[in-house]
Coordinates of C-alpha atoms in Angstrom, one line a residue:
X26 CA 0.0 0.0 0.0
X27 CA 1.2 3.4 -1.1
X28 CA 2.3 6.2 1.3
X29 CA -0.5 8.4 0.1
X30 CA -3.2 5.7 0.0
X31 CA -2.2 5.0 3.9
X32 CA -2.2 8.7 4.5
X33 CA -6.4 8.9 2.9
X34 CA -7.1 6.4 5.4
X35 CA -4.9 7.9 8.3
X36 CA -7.2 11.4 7.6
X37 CA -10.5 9.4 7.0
X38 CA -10.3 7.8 10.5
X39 CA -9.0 11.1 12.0
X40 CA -12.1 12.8 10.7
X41 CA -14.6 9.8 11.7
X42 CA -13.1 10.1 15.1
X43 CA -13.4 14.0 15.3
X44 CA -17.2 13.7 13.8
X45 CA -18.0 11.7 16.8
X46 CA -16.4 13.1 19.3
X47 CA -18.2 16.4 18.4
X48 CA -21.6 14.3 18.3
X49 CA -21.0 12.8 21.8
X50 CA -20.0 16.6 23.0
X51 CA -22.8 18.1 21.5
X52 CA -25.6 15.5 22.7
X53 CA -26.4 16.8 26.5
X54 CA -27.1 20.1 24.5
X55 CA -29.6 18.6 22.1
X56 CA -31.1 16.7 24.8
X57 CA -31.5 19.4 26.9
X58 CA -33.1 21.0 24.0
X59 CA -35.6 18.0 23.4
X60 CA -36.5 17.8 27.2
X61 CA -37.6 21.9 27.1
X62 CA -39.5 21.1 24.1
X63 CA -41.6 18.0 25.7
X64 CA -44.2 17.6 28.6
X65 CA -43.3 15.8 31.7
X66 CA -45.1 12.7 30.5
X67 CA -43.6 12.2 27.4
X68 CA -40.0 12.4 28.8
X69 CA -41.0 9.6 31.6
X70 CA -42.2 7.0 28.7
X71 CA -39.6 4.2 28.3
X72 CA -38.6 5.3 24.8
X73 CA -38.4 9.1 24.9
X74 CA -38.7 11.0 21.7
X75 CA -35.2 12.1 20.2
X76 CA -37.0 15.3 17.9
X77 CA -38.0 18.5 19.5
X78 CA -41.4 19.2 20.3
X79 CA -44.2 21.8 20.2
X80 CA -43.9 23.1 24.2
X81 CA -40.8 24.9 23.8
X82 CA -42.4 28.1 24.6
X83 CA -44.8 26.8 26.9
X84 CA -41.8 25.6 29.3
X85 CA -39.8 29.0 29.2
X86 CA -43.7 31.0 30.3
X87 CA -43.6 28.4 33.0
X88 CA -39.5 29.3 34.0
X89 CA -40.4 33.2 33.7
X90 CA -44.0 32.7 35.9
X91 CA -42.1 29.9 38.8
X92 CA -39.2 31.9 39.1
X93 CA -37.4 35.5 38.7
X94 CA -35.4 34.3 35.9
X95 CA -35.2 37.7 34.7
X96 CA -33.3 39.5 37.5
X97 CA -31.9 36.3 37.7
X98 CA -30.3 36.6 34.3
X99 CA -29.0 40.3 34.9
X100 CA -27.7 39.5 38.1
X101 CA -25.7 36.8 36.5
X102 CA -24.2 39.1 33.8
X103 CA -23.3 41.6 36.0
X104 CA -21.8 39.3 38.9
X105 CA -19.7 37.2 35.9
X106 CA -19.0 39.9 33.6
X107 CA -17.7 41.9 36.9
X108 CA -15.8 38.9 38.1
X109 CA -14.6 38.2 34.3
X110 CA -13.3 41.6 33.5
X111 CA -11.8 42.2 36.9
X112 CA -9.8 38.5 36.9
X113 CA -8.3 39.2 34.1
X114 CA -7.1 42.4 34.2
X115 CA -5.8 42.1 37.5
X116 CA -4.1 38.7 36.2
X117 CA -2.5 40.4 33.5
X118 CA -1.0 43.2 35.7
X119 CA 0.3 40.2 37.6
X120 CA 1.5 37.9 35.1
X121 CA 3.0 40.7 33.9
X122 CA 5.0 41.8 36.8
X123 CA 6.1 38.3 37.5
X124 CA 7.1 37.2 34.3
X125 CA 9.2 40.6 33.1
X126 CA 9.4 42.8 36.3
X127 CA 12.6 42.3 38.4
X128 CA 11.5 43.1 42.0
X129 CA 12.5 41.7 45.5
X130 CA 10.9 38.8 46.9
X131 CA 9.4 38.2 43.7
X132 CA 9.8 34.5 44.0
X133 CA 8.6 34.1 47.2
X134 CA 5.4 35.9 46.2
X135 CA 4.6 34.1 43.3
X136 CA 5.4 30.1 45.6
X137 CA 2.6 31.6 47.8
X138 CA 0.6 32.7 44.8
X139 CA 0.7 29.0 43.5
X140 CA 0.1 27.5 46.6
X141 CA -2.7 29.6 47.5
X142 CA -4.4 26.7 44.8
X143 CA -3.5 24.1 46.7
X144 CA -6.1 25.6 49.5
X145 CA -9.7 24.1 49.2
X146 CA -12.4 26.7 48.9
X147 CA -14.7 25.5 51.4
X148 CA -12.3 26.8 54.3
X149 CA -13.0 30.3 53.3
X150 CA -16.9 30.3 53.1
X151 CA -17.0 30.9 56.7
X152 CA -14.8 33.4 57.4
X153 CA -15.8 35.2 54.4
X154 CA -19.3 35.2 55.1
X155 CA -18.7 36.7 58.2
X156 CA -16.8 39.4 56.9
X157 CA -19.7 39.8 54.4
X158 CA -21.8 40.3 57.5
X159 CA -19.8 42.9 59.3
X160 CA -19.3 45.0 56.1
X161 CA -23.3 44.2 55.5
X162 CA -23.1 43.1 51.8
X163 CA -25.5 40.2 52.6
X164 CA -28.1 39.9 49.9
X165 CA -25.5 42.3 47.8
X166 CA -23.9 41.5 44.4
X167 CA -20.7 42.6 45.7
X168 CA -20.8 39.7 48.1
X169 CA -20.3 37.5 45.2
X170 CA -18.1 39.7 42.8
X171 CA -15.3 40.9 45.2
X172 CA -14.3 37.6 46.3
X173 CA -14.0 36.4 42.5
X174 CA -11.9 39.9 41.4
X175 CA -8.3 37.8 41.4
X176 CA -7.8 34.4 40.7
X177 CA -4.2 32.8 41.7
X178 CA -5.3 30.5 38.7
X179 CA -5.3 33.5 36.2
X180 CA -2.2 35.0 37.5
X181 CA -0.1 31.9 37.2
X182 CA -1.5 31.7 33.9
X183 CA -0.7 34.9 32.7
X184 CA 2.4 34.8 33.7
X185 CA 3.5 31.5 32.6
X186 CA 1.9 32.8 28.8
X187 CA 3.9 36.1 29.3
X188 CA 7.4 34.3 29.9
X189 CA 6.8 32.4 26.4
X190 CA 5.4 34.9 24.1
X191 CA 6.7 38.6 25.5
X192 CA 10.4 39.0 24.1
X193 CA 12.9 40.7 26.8
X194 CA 14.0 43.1 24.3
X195 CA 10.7 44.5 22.9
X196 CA 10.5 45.6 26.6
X197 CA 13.6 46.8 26.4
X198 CA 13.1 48.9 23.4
X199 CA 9.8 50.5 24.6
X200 CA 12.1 51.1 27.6
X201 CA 14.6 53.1 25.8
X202 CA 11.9 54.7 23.8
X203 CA 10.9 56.2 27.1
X204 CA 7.8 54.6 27.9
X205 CA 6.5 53.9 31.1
X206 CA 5.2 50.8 32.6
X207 CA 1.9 51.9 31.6
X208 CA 2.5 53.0 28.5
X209 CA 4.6 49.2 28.2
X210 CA 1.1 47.2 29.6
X211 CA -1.7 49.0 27.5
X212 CA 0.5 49.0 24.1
X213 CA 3.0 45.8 24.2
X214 CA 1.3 43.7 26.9
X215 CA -1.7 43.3 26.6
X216 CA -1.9 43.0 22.2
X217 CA 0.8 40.1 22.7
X218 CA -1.7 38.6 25.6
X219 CA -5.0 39.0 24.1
X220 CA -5.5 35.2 23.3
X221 CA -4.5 33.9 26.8
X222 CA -6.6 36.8 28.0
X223 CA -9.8 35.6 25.7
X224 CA -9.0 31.8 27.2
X225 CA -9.3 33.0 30.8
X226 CA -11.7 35.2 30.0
X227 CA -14.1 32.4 28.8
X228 CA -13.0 29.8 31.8
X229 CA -13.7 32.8 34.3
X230 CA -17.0 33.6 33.2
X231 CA -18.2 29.8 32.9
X232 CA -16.9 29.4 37.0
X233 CA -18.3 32.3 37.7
X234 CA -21.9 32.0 35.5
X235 CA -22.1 27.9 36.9
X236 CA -21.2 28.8 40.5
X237 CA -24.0 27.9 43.0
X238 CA -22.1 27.4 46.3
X239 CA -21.4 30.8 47.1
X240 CA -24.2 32.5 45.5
X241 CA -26.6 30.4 47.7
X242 CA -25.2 31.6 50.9
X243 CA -24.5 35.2 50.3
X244 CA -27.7 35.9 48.4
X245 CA -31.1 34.8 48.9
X246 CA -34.0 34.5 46.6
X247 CA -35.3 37.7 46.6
X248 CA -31.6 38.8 44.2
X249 CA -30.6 35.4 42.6
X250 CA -28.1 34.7 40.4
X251 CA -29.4 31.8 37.5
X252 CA -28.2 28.7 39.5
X253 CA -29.6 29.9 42.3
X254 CA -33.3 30.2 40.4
X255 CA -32.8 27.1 39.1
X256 CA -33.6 25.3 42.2
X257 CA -36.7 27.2 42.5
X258 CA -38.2 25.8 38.6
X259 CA -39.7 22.3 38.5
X260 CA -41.5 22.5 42.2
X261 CA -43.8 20.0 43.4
X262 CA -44.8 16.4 44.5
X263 CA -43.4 15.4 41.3
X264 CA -40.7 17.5 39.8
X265 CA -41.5 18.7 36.0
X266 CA -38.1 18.3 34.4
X267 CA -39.2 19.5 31.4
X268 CA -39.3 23.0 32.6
X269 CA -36.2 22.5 34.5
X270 CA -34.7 21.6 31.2
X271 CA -36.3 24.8 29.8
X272 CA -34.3 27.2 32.6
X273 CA -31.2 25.5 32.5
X274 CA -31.4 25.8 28.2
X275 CA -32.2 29.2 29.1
X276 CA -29.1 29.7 31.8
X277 CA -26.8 28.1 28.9
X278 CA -27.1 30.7 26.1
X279 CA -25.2 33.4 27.7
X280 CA -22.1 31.3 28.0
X281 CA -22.5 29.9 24.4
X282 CA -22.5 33.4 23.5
X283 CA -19.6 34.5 25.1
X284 CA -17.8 31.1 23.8
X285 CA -18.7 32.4 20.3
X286 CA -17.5 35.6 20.7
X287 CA -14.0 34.4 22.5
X288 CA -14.5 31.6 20.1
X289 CA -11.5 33.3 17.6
X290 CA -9.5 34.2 19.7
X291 CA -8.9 30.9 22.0
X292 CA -8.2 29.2 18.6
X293 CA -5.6 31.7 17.6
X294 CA -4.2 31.5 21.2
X295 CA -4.1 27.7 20.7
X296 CA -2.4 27.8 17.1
X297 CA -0.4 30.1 18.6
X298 CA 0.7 28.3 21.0
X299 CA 1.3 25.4 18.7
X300 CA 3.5 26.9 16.1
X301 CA 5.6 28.3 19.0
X302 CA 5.9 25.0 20.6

């Protein structure tokens, strides 16, 4: 067998694979999609049906009359749009000073940076909720957005993108050309970091969108973020999953937004990242 016959069938079964690997990835999506579109009934028969149906629309009135889903929904984009924009800014300062700044006890800093990870948490819920109390931001959106502003995460990423793709001596020259460190972020930094910025842009704002743990104890259901009104959907003897299906396909469009808009830039971060390796 030729070289080019065996290289057909080398890219035939790369593509087969890749088709299904997209169809397994994208299944829970349709599914959730066909449950919002069914009754409660026809999702409990024994053979489901695999097709959307005609409720659709009669699921998402039920979401919008059983819970705020609404303010729910704003209070989502502003808590993870807050936490996104603020994470990784501050990341990129950080990565930034790490990676190209020459300071003393830099090292030091960044080992407690990276083993701030290693920390669970849960051990900080209590503590922080008290503080919470004290400063009386219980029931507050800042409750939930402060905490998220800086991720040890973000900066270690940042930084670790910054070593690799920032030359020494573009610094360098920026330096001689009289520019601050200012003037170096905002016109060198952050253009050379945009894609890692894009990638921890998206991962922020799906932790921060999905989180329930926190949300749940700082705010009550009177200003709920969309996990948090999710619980309310579905009440009953017997729970109607259908419209829980309809609130959590309505709770997943935001974020497939934002991947679509990131979307371009994560895969030029990635090929980026690949040519340079």
């Amino acid at each position: 067998m030729s070289a080019t016959a065996t290289g057909r069938r080398g890219g035939r079964l790369t593509y087969a694979v890749l088709i299904c690997a997209v169809l397994v990835s994208a299944f829970p999506l349709y599914w959730t999609l066909v449950a919002a579109s069914r009754s409660n009934a026809e999702l409990a028969r024994p053979l489901p049906a695999l097709l959307p149906g005609p409720r659709l629309l009669d699921n998402l009135r039920s979401v919008l009359d059983e819970a705020a889903i609404g303010k729910a929904l704003l209070n989502s984009l502003i808590v993870s749009g807050a936490i996104t924009v603020g994470t990784v800014l501050c990341s990129t300062l950080a990565g930034f000073a790490f990676a190209k700044l020459r300071f003393r006890g830099r090292g030091a800093l960044l080992g407690a940076v990276v083993a701030s990870m290693m920390i669970p948490p849960q051990l900080g819920v209590i503590p922080l909720f008290m503080l919470i109390v004290e400063l009386h931001w219980v029931n507050q959106l800042q409750a939930v957005i402060l905490p998220g502003l800086v991720s040890a995460f973000g900066v270690f990423f940042m930084r670790q993108f910054l070593v690799q793709s920032l030359p020494d001596e573009l610094i360098e020259a920026a330096r001689v050309d009289g520019a601050s460190h200012a003037r170096i972020f905002w016109s060198i930094v952050v253009p050379v970091a945009r894609p890692a910025m894009a990638v921890l842009g998206l991962l922020t704002f799906m932790t921060a969108w999905n989180d329930f743990f926190w949300p749940i104890v700082a705010l009550s259901s009177q200003e709920p973020t969309v996990q948090v009104a999710l619980r309310q959907l579905g009440g009953g003897y017997v729970h109607d999953q259908s419209v829980i299906m309809a609130g959590t396909l309505l709770g997943t469009l935001p974020v497939l937004l934002v991947f679509g808009l990131l979307g371009r830039q994560i895969v030029g971060g990635i090929m980026q990242g690949a040519v340079k390796g």
